[in-house]
Amino acid sequence: QQDLNNHIPLHIARLQQLENQLKQQQYSLTKGKKDEKLNEIIQFIQDKLLPLFDEDLILKFFGQNNSSSNER
């Protein structure tokens, strides 16, 4: 189970499932329930997805791409 906690495609599939549920129920949900669903999605991203990424590495990657594209 430890390996599944770091399996990004699994988390992406769950995120897509949550989004699809929200879309399907969009017209039948009250504003409060929609907010609950959105908060569930945000919480999922915070808890499961964001910890899997190295923020410094991502910033370095985009920083390098940005600086090299500006030199052209």
GROMACS .gro file of N, CA and C in nm:
model
  216
    1GLN      N    1   0.082  -0.120   0.000
    1GLN     CA    2   0.000   0.000   0.000
    1GLN      C    3   0.087   0.126   0.000
    2GLN      N    4   0.205   0.120   0.056
    2GLN     CA    5   0.295   0.234   0.057
    2GLN      C    6   0.326   0.279  -0.086
    3ASP      N    7   0.347   0.182  -0.176
    3ASP     CA    8   0.377   0.216  -0.315
    3ASP      C    9   0.260   0.289  -0.381
    4LEU      N   10   0.138   0.252  -0.346
    4LEU     CA   11   0.021   0.316  -0.406
    4LEU      C   12   0.004   0.460  -0.360
    5ASN      N   13   0.053   0.493  -0.242
    5ASN     CA   14   0.043   0.630  -0.193
    5ASN      C   15   0.123   0.727  -0.278
    6ASN      N   16   0.226   0.677  -0.346
    6ASN     CA   17   0.310   0.762  -0.431
    6ASN      C   18   0.281   0.742  -0.579
    7HIS      N   19   0.176   0.669  -0.611
    7HIS     CA   20   0.144   0.639  -0.751
    7HIS      C   21   0.055   0.751  -0.807
    8ILE      N   22   0.119   0.844  -0.878
    8ILE     CA   23   0.050   0.964  -0.926
    8ILE      C   24  -0.068   0.932  -1.018
    9PRO      N   25  -0.057   0.839  -1.113
    9PRO     CA   26  -0.173   0.810  -1.199
    9PRO      C   27  -0.297   0.767  -1.120
   10LEU      N   28  -0.278   0.697  -1.011
   10LEU     CA   29  -0.390   0.657  -0.926
   10LEU      C   30  -0.458   0.780  -0.867
   11HIS      N   31  -0.379   0.875  -0.820
   11HIS     CA   32  -0.435   0.997  -0.761
   11HIS      C   33  -0.503   1.084  -0.867
   12ILE      N   34  -0.447   1.087  -0.986
   12ILE     CA   35  -0.508   1.163  -1.096
   12ILE      C   36  -0.643   1.102  -1.132
   13ALA      N   37  -0.650   0.970  -1.135
   13ALA     CA   38  -0.777   0.903  -1.164
   13ALA      C   39  -0.882   0.937  -1.057
   14ARG      N   40  -0.842   0.939  -0.932
   14ARG     CA   41  -0.935   0.975  -0.824
   14ARG      C   42  -0.980   1.120  -0.838
   15LEU      N   43  -0.888   1.208  -0.872
   15LEU     CA   44  -0.921   1.349  -0.891
   15LEU      C   45  -1.021   1.365  -1.005
   16GLN      N   46  -1.001   1.293  -1.114
   16GLN     CA   47  -1.094   1.298  -1.226
   16GLN      C   48  -1.231   1.245  -1.186
   17GLN      N   49  -1.233   1.142  -1.103
   17GLN     CA   50  -1.359   1.088  -1.055
   17GLN      C   51  -1.434   1.193  -0.972
   18LEU      N   52  -1.364   1.261  -0.884
   18LEU     CA   53  -1.427   1.365  -0.802
   18LEU      C   54  -1.481   1.478  -0.889
   19GLU      N   55  -1.404   1.517  -0.991
   19GLU     CA   56  -1.449   1.623  -1.082
   19GLU      C   57  -1.572   1.580  -1.160
   20ASN      N   58  -1.574   1.457  -1.208
   20ASN     CA   59  -1.688   1.406  -1.284
   20ASN      C   60  -1.813   1.399  -1.197
   21GLN      N   61  -1.797   1.357  -1.073
   21GLN     CA   62  -1.911   1.354  -0.981
   21GLN      C   63  -1.969   1.494  -0.964
   22LEU      N   64  -1.881   1.592  -0.949
   22LEU     CA   65  -1.926   1.730  -0.933
   22LEU      C   66  -2.000   1.778  -1.057
   23LYS      N   67  -1.947   1.746  -1.175
   23LYS     CA   68  -2.012   1.788  -1.300
   23LYS      C   69  -2.149   1.723  -1.315
   24GLN      N   70  -2.158   1.594  -1.283
   24GLN     CA   71  -2.284   1.523  -1.298
   24GLN      C   72  -2.391   1.574  -1.202
   25GLN      N   73  -2.349   1.613  -1.084
   25GLN     CA   74  -2.444   1.656  -0.981
   25GLN      C   75  -2.459   1.808  -0.977
   26GLN      N   76  -2.396   1.876  -1.068
   26GLN     CA   77  -2.388   2.022  -1.067
   26GLN      C   78  -2.525   2.089  -1.052
   27TYR      N   79  -2.625   2.041  -1.122
   27TYR     CA   80  -2.755   2.109  -1.122
   27TYR      C   81  -2.843   2.066  -1.005
   28SER      N   82  -2.814   1.951  -0.947
   28SER     CA   83  -2.898   1.903  -0.837
   28SER      C   84  -2.844   1.941  -0.700
   29LEU      N   85  -2.721   1.992  -0.694
   29LEU     CA   86  -2.662   2.028  -0.565
   29LEU      C   87  -2.695   2.171  -0.526
   30THR      N   88  -2.712   2.192  -0.398
   30THR     CA   89  -2.727   2.328  -0.347
   30THR      C   90  -2.589   2.393  -0.345
   31LYS      N   91  -2.586   2.524  -0.327
   31LYS     CA   92  -2.458   2.596  -0.323
   31LYS      C   93  -2.368   2.540  -0.214
   32GLY      N   94  -2.425   2.510  -0.098
   32GLY     CA   95  -2.347   2.456   0.013
   32GLY      C   96  -2.286   2.322  -0.020
   33LYS      N   97  -2.362   2.237  -0.088
   33LYS     CA   98  -2.311   2.104  -0.127
   33LYS      C   99  -2.204   2.115  -0.235
   34LYS      N  100  -2.221   2.211  -0.327
   34LYS     CA  101  -2.118   2.233  -0.429
   34LYS      C  102  -1.988   2.277  -0.363
   35ASP      N  103  -2.000   2.366  -0.266
   35ASP     CA  104  -1.882   2.412  -0.193
   35ASP      C  105  -1.815   2.296  -0.120
   36GLU      N  106  -1.896   2.207  -0.063
   36GLU     CA  107  -1.842   2.088   0.005
   36GLU      C  108  -1.762   2.002  -0.092
   37LYS      N  109  -1.819   1.979  -0.211
   37LYS     CA  110  -1.752   1.896  -0.312
   37LYS      C  111  -1.622   1.962  -0.358
   38LEU      N  112  -1.626   2.093  -0.381
   38LEU     CA  113  -1.504   2.165  -0.422
   38LEU      C  114  -1.398   2.158  -0.313
   39ASN      N  115  -1.441   2.173  -0.188
   39ASN     CA  116  -1.346   2.162  -0.077
   39ASN      C  117  -1.287   2.022  -0.068
   40GLU      N  118  -1.367   1.921  -0.097
   40GLU     CA  119  -1.317   1.784  -0.097
   40GLU      C  120  -1.208   1.767  -0.204
   41ILE      N  121  -1.230   1.825  -0.321
   41ILE     CA  122  -1.131   1.818  -0.428
   41ILE      C  123  -1.003   1.892  -0.389
   42ILE      N  124  -1.018   2.011  -0.334
   42ILE     CA  125  -0.901   2.089  -0.292
   42ILE      C  126  -0.824   2.017  -0.183
   43GLN      N  127  -0.895   1.960  -0.088
   43GLN     CA  128  -0.830   1.887   0.021
   43GLN      C  129  -0.755   1.765  -0.032
   44PHE      N  130  -0.814   1.697  -0.129
   44PHE     CA  131  -0.749   1.582  -0.191
   44PHE      C  132  -0.618   1.624  -0.257
   45ILE      N  133  -0.622   1.734  -0.331
   45ILE     CA  134  -0.501   1.783  -0.398
   45ILE      C  135  -0.394   1.817  -0.295
   46GLN      N  136  -0.435   1.887  -0.190
   46GLN     CA  137  -0.340   1.926  -0.085
   46GLN      C  138  -0.278   1.805  -0.016
   47ASP      N  139  -0.361   1.709   0.018
   47ASP     CA  140  -0.314   1.595   0.097
   47ASP      C  141  -0.241   1.489   0.016
   48LYS      N  142  -0.286   1.464  -0.105
   48LYS     CA  143  -0.235   1.350  -0.181
   48LYS      C  144  -0.139   1.387  -0.294
   49LEU      N  145  -0.168   1.495  -0.366
   49LEU     CA  146  -0.088   1.526  -0.484
   49LEU      C  147   0.030   1.618  -0.457
   50LEU      N  148   0.006   1.730  -0.394
   50LEU     CA  149   0.113   1.828  -0.375
   50LEU      C  150   0.235   1.773  -0.301
   51PRO      N  151   0.217   1.688  -0.199
   51PRO     CA  152   0.336   1.636  -0.130
   51PRO      C  153   0.425   1.547  -0.218
   52LEU      N  154   0.374   1.501  -0.331
   52LEU     CA  155   0.451   1.412  -0.417
   52LEU      C  156   0.550   1.486  -0.507
   53PHE      N  157   0.537   1.618  -0.514
   53PHE     CA  158   0.620   1.696  -0.606
   53PHE      C  159   0.724   1.777  -0.530
   54ASP      N  160   0.844   1.781  -0.586
   54ASP     CA  161   0.953   1.859  -0.530
   54ASP      C  162   0.944   2.001  -0.586
   55GLU      N  163   0.894   2.092  -0.505
   55GLU     CA  164   0.869   2.229  -0.550
   55GLU      C  165   0.996   2.297  -0.601
   56ASP      N  166   1.107   2.278  -0.531
   56ASP     CA  167   1.233   2.341  -0.573
   56ASP      C  168   1.277   2.291  -0.711
   57LEU      N  169   1.261   2.161  -0.733
   57LEU     CA  170   1.299   2.104  -0.862
   57LEU      C  171   1.213   2.160  -0.974
   58ILE      N  172   1.084   2.173  -0.949
   58ILE     CA  173   0.993   2.229  -1.050
   58ILE      C  174   1.028   2.374  -1.079
   59LEU      N  175   1.053   2.452  -0.974
   59LEU     CA  176   1.088   2.593  -0.994
   59LEU      C  177   1.219   2.607  -1.070
   60LYS      N  178   1.316   2.521  -1.039
   60LYS     CA  179   1.444   2.524  -1.112
   60LYS      C  180   1.422   2.491  -1.260
   61PHE      N  181   1.340   2.390  -1.285
   61PHE     CA  182   1.313   2.350  -1.423
   61PHE      C  183   1.251   2.465  -1.502
   62PHE      N  184   1.147   2.525  -1.447
   62PHE     CA  185   1.081   2.634  -1.519
   62PHE      C  186   1.168   2.759  -1.523
   63GLY      N  187   1.248   2.780  -1.422
   63GLY     CA  188   1.340   2.893  -1.422
   63GLY      C  189   1.444   2.879  -1.531
   64GLN      N  190   1.495   2.759  -1.548
   64GLN     CA  191   1.595   2.734  -1.652
   64GLN      C  192   1.532   2.747  -1.790
   65ASN      N  193   1.411   2.695  -1.806
   65ASN     CA  194   1.342   2.706  -1.935
   65ASN      C  195   1.312   2.851  -1.966
   66ASN      N  196   1.274   2.926  -1.867
   66ASN     CA  197   1.242   3.067  -1.886
   66ASN      C  198   1.365   3.146  -1.925
   67SER      N  199   1.474   3.126  -1.854
   67SER     CA  200   1.595   3.204  -1.882
   67SER      C  201   1.653   3.169  -2.019
   68SER      N  202   1.648   3.043  -2.058
   68SER     CA  203   1.702   3.005  -2.189
   68SER      C  204   1.611   3.054  -2.301
   69SER      N  205   1.480   3.060  -2.279
   69SER     CA  206   1.390   3.108  -2.384
   69SER      C  207   1.401   3.259  -2.400
   70ASN      N  208   1.444   3.330  -2.297
   70ASN     CA  209   1.460   3.475  -2.305
   70ASN      C  210   1.586   3.514  -2.381
   71GLU      N  211   1.681   3.421  -2.391
   71GLU     CA  212   1.809   3.451  -2.455
   71GLU      C  213   1.801   3.444  -2.607
   72ARG      N  214   1.696   3.390  -2.660
   72ARG     CA  215   1.684   3.370  -2.805
   72ARG      C  216   1.667   3.498  -2.879
   0.00000   0.00000   0.00000
